[in-house]
Short mmCIF file of N, CA and C in Angstrom, two decimals:
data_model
loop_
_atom_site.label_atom_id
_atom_site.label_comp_id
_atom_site.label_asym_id
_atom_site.label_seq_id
_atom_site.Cartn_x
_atom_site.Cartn_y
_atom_site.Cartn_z
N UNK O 271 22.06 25.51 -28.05
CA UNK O 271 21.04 25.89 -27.12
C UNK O 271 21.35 25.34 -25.73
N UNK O 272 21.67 23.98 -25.16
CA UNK O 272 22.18 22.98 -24.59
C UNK O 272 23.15 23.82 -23.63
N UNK O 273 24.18 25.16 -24.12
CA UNK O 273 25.11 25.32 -23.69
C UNK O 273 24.89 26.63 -23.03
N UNK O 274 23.34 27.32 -22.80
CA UNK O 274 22.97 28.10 -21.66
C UNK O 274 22.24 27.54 -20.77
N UNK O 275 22.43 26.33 -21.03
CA UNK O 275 21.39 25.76 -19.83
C UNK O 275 22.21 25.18 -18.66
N UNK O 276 21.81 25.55 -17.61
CA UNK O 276 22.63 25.35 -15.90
C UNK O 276 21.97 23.78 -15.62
N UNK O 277 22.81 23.15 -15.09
CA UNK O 277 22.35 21.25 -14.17
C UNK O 277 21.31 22.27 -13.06
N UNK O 278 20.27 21.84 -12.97
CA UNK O 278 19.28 21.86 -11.34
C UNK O 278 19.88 20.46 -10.99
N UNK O 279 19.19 19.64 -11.41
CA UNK O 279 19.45 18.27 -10.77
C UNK O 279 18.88 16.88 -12.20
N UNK O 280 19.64 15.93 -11.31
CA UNK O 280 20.01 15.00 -11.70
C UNK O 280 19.01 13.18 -11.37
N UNK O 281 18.10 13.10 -11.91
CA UNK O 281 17.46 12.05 -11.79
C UNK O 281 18.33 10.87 -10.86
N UNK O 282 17.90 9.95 -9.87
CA UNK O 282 18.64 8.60 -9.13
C UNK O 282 18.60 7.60 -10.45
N UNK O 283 17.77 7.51 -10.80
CA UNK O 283 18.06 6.47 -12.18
C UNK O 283 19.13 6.67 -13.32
N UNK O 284 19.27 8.13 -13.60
CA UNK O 284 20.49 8.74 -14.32
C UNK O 284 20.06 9.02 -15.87
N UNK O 285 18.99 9.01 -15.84
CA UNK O 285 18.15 8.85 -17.02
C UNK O 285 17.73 10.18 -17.83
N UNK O 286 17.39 10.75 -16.73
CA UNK O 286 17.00 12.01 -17.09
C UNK O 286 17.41 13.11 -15.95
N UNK O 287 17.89 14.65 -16.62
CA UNK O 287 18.27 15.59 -16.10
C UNK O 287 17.21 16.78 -16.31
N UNK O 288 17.24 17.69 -15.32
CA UNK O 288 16.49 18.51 -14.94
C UNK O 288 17.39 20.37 -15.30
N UNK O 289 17.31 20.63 -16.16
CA UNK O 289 18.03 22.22 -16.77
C UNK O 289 17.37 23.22 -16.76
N UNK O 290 17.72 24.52 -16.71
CA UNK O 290 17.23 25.93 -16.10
C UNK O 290 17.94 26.76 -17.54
N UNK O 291 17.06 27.46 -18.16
CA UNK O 291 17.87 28.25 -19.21
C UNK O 291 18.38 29.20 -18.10
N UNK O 292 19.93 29.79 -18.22
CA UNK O 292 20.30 30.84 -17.97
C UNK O 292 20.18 32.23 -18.54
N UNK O 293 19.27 32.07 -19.60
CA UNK O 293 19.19 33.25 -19.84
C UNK O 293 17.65 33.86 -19.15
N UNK O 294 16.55 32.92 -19.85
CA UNK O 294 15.14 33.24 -19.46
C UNK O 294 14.53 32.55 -18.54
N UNK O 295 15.30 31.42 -17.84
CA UNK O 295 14.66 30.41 -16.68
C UNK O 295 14.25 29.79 -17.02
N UNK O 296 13.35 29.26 -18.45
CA UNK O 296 12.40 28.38 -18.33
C UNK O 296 13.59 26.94 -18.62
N UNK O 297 12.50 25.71 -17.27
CA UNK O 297 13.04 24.62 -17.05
C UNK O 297 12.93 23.44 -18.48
N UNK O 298 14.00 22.64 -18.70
CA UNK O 298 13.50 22.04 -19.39
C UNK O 298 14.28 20.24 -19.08
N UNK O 299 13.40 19.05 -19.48
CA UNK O 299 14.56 18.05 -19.08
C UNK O 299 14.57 17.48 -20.13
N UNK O 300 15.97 16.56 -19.88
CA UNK O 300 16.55 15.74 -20.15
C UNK O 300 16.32 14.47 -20.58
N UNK O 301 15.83 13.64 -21.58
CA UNK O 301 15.45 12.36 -21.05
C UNK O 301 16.36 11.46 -22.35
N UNK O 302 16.01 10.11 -22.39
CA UNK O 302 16.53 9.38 -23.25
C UNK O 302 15.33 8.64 -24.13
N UNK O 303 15.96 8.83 -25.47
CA UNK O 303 14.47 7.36 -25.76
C UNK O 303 15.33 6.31 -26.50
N UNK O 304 14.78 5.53 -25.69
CA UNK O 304 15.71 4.43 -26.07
C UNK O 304 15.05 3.65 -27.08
N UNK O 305 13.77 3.93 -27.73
CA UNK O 305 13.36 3.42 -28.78
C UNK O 305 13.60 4.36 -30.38
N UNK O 306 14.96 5.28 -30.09
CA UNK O 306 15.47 5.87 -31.10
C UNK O 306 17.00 6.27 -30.90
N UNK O 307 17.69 5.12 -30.17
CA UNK O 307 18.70 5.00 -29.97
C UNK O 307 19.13 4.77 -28.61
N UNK O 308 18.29 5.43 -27.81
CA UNK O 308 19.11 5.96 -26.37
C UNK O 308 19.32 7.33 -26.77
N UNK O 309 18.90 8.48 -27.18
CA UNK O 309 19.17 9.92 -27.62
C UNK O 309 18.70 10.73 -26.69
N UNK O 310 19.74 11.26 -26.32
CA UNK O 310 18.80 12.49 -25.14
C UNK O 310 18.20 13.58 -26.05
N UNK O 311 17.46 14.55 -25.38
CA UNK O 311 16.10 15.27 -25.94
C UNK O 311 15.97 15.65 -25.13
N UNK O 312 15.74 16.89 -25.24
CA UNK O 312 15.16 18.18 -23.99
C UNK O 312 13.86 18.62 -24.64
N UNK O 313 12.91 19.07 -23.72
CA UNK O 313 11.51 19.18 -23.77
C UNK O 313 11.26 19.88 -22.75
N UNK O 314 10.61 21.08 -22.82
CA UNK O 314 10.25 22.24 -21.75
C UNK O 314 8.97 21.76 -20.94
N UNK O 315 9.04 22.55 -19.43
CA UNK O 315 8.65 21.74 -18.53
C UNK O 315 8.03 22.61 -17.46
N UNK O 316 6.73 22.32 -17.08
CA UNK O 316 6.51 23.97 -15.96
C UNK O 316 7.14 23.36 -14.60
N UNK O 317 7.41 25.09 -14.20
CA UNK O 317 8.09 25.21 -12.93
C UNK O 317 7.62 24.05 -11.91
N UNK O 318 8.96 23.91 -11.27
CA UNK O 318 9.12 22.46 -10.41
C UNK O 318 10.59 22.69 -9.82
N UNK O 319 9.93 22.28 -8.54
CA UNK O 319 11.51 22.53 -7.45
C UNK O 319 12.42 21.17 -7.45
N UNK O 320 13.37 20.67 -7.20
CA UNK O 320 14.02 19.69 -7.52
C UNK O 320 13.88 18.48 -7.16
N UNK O 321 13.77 18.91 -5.70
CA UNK O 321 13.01 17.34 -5.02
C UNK O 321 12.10 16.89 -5.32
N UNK O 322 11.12 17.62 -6.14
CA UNK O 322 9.90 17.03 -6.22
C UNK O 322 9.42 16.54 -7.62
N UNK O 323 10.32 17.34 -8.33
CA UNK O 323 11.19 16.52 -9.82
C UNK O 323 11.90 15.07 -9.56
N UNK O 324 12.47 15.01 -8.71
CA UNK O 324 13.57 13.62 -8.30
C UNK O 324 12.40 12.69 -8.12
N UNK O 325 11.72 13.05 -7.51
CA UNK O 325 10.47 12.00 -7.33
C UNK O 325 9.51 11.70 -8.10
N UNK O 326 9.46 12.66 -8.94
CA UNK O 326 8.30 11.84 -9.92
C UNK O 326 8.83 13.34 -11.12
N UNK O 327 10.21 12.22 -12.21
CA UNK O 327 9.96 13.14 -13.46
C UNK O 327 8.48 13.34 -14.30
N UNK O 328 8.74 14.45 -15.18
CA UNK O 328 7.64 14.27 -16.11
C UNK O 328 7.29 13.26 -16.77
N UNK O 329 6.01 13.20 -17.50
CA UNK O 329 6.33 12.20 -18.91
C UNK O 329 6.73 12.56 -19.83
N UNK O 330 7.41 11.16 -20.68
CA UNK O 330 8.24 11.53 -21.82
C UNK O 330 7.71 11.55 -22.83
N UNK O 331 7.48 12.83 -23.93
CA UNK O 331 6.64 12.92 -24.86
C UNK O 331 6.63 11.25 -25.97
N UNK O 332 8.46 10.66 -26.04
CA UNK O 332 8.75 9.86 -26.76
C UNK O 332 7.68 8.39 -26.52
N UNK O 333 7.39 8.51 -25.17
CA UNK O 333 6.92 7.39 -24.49
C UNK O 333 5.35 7.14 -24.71
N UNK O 334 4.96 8.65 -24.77
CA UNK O 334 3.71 9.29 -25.42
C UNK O 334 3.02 8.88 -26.75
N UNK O 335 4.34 8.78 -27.02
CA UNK O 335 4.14 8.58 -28.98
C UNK O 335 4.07 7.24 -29.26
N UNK O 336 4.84 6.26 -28.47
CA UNK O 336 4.62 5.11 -28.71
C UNK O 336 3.60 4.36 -28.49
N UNK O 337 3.20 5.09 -26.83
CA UNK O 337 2.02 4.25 -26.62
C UNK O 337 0.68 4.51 -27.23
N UNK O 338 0.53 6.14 -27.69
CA UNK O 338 -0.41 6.01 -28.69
C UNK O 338 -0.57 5.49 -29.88
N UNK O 339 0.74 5.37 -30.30
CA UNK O 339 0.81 4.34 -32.19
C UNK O 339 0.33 3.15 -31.72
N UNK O 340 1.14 2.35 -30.80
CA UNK O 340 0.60 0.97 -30.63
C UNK O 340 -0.77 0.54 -29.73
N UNK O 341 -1.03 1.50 -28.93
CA UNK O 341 -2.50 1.34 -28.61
C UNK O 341 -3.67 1.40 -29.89
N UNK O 342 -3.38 2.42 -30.64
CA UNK O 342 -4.31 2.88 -31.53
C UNK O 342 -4.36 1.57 -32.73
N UNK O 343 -3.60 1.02 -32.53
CA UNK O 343 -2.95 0.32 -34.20
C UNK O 343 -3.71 -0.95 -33.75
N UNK O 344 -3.62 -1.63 -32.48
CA UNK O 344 -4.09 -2.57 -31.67
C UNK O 344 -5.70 -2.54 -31.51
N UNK O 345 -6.41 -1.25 -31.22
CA UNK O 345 -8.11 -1.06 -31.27
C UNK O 345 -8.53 -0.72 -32.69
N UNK O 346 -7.57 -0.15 -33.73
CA UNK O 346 -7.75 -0.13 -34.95
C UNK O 346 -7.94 -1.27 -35.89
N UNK O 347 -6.92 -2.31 -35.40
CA UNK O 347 -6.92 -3.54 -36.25
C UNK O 347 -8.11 -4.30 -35.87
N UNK O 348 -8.25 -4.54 -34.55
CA UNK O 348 -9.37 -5.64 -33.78
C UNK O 348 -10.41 -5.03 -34.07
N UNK O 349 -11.74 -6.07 -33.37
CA UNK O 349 -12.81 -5.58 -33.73
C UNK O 349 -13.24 -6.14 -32.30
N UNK O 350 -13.69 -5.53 -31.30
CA UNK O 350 -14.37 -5.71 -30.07
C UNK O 350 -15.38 -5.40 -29.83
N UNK O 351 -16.16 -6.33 -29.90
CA UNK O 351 -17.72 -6.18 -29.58
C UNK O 351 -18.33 -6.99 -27.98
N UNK O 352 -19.20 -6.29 -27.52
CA UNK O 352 -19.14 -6.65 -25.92
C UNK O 352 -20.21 -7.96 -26.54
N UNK O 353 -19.94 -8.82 -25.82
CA UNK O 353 -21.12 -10.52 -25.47
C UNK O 353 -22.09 -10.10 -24.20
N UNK O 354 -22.36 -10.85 -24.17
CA UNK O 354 -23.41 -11.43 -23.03
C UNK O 354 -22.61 -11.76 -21.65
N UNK O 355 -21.34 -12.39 -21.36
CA UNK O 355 -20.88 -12.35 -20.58
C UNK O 355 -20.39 -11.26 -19.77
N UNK O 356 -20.30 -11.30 -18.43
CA UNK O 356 -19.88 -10.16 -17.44
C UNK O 356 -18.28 -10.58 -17.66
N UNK O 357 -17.41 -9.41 -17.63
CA UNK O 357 -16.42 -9.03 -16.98
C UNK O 357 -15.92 -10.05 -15.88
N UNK O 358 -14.90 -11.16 -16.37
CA UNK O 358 -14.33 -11.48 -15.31
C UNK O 358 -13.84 -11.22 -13.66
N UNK O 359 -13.09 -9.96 -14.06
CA UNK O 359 -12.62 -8.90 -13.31
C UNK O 359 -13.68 -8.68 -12.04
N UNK O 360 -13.66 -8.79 -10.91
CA UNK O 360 -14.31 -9.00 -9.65
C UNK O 360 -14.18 -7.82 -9.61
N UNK O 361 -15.64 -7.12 -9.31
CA UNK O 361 -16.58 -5.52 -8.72
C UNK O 361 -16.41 -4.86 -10.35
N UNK O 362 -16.18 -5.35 -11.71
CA UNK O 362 -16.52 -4.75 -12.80
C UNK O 362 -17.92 -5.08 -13.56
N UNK O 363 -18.15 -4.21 -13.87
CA UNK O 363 -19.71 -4.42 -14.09
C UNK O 363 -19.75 -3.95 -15.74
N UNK O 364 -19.07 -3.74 -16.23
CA UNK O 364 -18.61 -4.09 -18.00
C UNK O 364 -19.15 -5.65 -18.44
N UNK O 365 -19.24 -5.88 -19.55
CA UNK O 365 -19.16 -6.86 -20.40
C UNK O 365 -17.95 -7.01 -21.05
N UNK O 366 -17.90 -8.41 -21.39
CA UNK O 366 -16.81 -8.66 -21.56
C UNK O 366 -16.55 -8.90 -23.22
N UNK O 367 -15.48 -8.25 -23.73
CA UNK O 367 -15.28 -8.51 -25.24
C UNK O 367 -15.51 -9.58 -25.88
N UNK O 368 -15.49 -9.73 -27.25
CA UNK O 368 -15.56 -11.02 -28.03
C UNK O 368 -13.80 -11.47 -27.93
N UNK O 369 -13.16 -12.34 -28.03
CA UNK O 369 -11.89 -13.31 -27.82
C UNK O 369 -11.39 -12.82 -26.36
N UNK O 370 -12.44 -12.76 -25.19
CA UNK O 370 -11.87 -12.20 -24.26
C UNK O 370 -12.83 -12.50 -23.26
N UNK O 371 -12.26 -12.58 -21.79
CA UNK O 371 -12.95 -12.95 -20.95
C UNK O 371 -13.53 -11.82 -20.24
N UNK O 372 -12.85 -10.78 -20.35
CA UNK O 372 -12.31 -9.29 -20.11
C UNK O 372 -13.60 -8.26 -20.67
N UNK O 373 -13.45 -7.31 -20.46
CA UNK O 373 -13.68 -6.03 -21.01
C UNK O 373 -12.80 -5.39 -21.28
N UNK O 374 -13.31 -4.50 -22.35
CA UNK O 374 -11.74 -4.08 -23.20
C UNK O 374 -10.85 -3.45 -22.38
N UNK O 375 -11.25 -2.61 -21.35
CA UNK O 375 -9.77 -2.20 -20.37
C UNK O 375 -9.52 -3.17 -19.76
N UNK O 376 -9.82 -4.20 -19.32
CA UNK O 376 -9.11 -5.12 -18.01
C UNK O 376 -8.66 -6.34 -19.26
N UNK O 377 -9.08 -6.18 -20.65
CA UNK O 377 -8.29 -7.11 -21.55
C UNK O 377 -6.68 -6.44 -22.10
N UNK O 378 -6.46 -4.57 -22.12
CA UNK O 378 -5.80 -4.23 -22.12
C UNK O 378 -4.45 -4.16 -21.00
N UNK O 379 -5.41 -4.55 -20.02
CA UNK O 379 -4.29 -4.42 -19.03
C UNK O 379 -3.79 -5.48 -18.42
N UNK O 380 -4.84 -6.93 -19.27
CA UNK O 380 -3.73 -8.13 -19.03
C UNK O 380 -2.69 -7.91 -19.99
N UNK O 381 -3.13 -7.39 -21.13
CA UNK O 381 -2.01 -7.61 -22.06
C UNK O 381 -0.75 -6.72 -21.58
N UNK O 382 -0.77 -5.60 -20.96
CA UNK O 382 0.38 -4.86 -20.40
C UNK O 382 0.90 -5.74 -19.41
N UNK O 383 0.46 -6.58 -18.80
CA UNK O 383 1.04 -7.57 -17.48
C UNK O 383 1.59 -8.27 -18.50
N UNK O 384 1.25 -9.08 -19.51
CA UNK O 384 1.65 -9.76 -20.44
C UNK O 384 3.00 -9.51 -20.94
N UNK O 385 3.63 -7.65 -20.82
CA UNK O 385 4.23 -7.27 -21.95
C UNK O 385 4.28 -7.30 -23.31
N UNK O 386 2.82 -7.70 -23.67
CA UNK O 386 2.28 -7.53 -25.06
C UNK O 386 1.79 -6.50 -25.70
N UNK O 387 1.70 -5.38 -24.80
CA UNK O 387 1.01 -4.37 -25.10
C UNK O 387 1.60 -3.05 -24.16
N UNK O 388 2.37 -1.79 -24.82
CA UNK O 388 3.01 -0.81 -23.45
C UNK O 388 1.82 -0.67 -22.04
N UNK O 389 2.66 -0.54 -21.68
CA UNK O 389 2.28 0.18 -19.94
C UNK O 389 2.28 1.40 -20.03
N UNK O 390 1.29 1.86 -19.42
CA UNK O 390 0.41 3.05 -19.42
C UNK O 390 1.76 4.67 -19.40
N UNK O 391 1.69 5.38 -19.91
CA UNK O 391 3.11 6.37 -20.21
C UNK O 391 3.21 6.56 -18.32
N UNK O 392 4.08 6.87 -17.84
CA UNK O 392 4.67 6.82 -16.35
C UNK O 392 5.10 8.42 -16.65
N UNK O 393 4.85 8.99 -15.14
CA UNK O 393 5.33 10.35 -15.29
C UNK O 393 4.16 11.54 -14.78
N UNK O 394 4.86 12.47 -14.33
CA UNK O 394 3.98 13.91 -14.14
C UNK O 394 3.27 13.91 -15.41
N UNK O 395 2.41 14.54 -15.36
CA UNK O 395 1.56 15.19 -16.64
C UNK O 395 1.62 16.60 -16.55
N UNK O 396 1.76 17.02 -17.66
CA UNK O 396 1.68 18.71 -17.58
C UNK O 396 1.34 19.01 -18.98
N UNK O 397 0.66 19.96 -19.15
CA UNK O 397 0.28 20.66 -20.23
C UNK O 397 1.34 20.62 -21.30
N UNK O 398 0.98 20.62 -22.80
CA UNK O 398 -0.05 20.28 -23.38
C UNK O 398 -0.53 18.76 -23.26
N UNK O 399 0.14 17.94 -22.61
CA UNK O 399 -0.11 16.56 -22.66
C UNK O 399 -1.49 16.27 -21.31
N UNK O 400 -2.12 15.84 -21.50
CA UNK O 400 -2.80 15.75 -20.93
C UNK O 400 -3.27 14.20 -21.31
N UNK O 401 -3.52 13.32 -19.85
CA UNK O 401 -3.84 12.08 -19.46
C UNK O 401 -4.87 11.69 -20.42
N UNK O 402 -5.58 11.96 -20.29
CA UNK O 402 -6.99 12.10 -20.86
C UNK O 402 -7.23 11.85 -22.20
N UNK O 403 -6.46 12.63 -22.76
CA UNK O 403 -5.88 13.13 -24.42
C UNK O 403 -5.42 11.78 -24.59
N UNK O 404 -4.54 11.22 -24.04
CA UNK O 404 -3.80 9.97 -24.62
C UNK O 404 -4.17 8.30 -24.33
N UNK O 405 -4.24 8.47 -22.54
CA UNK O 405 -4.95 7.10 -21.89
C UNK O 405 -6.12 6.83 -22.49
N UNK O 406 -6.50 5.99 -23.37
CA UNK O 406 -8.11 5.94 -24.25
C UNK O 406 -9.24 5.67 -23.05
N UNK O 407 -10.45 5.61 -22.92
CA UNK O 407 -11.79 5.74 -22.20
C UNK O 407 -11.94 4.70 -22.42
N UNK O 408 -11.54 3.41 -21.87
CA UNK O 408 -12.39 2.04 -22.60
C UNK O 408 -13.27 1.56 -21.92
#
C-alpha cells in the first residue's frame, strides 16, 4: 500500500511523515510508537497543506490508546471522593480529593509534572478522535 504513496513532507523532529495516495489523494501520516517498538504506522488524515502539518502534526492514535488505558486504570483503581477542603490550586473553586490536596484534575496534572501519569495526547485533533471523547471531564 506504502508504495503508492508520494513524500508531501517531512516532520523537523523526523518522527513523522506526511503521504498523499497517488492514486485517490487521500493524505495519510507517518508516525512511530515507540511504546511498540519504534514501528512506523500510517493512519489517514483530513486535508492539510504542509506547512501547517510541520507545525502542529496530528495526534497519534498510539498515544491515544495509552493515555486512555492508563488514565482509566488510574480513576478505576482509586477511589476519589471530594472533602471539605478547597482546592489548593489558586482561582479553583473545586474541592479537593481524599489523599490529595488537589482536585482530581489539578491532582492529575501534578502527577503528569511528576511523570507519573502521561501528558495529555499532543497533536491536531481530527475526526473520529475527538478531545472530548478521550481528555476525561474531571
Amino acid at each position: 500500500m506504502k508504495k503508492s504513496f508520494v513524500l508531501v513532507a517531512e516532520h523537523p523532529d523526523q518522527e513523522h511523515k506526511l503521504y498523499r495516495c497517488g492514486e485517490c489523494g487521500q493524505l495519510w501520516q507517518a508516525s512511530r510508537a515507540w511504546n511498540w517498538g519504534n514501528d512506523e504506522y500510517l493512519f489517514k488524515v483530513p486535508p492539510i497543506d504542509a506547512d501547517s502539518w510541520k507545525s502542529e502534526v496530528f495526534v497519534q492514535p498510539d498515544e491515544l490508546l495509552i493515555f486512555t488505558a492508563v488514565v482509566s486504570d488510574f480513576l478505576n483503581r482509586n477511589t476519589f471522593t471530594k472533602n471539605e477542603s478547597p482546592c489548593s490550586v489558586f482561582g479553583c473553586g473545586q474541592r479537593a480529593v481524599s489523599g490529595s490536596v488537589n482536585c482530581l484534575h489539578h491532582h492529575l496534572e501534578s502527577l503528569q509534572r511528576a511523570r507519573t501519569m502521561p501528558a495529555y495526547p499532543s497533536g491536531r485533533w481530527f475526526k473520529p478522535y475527538v478531545r472530548e471523547n478521550i481528555i476525561p471531564a474531571l
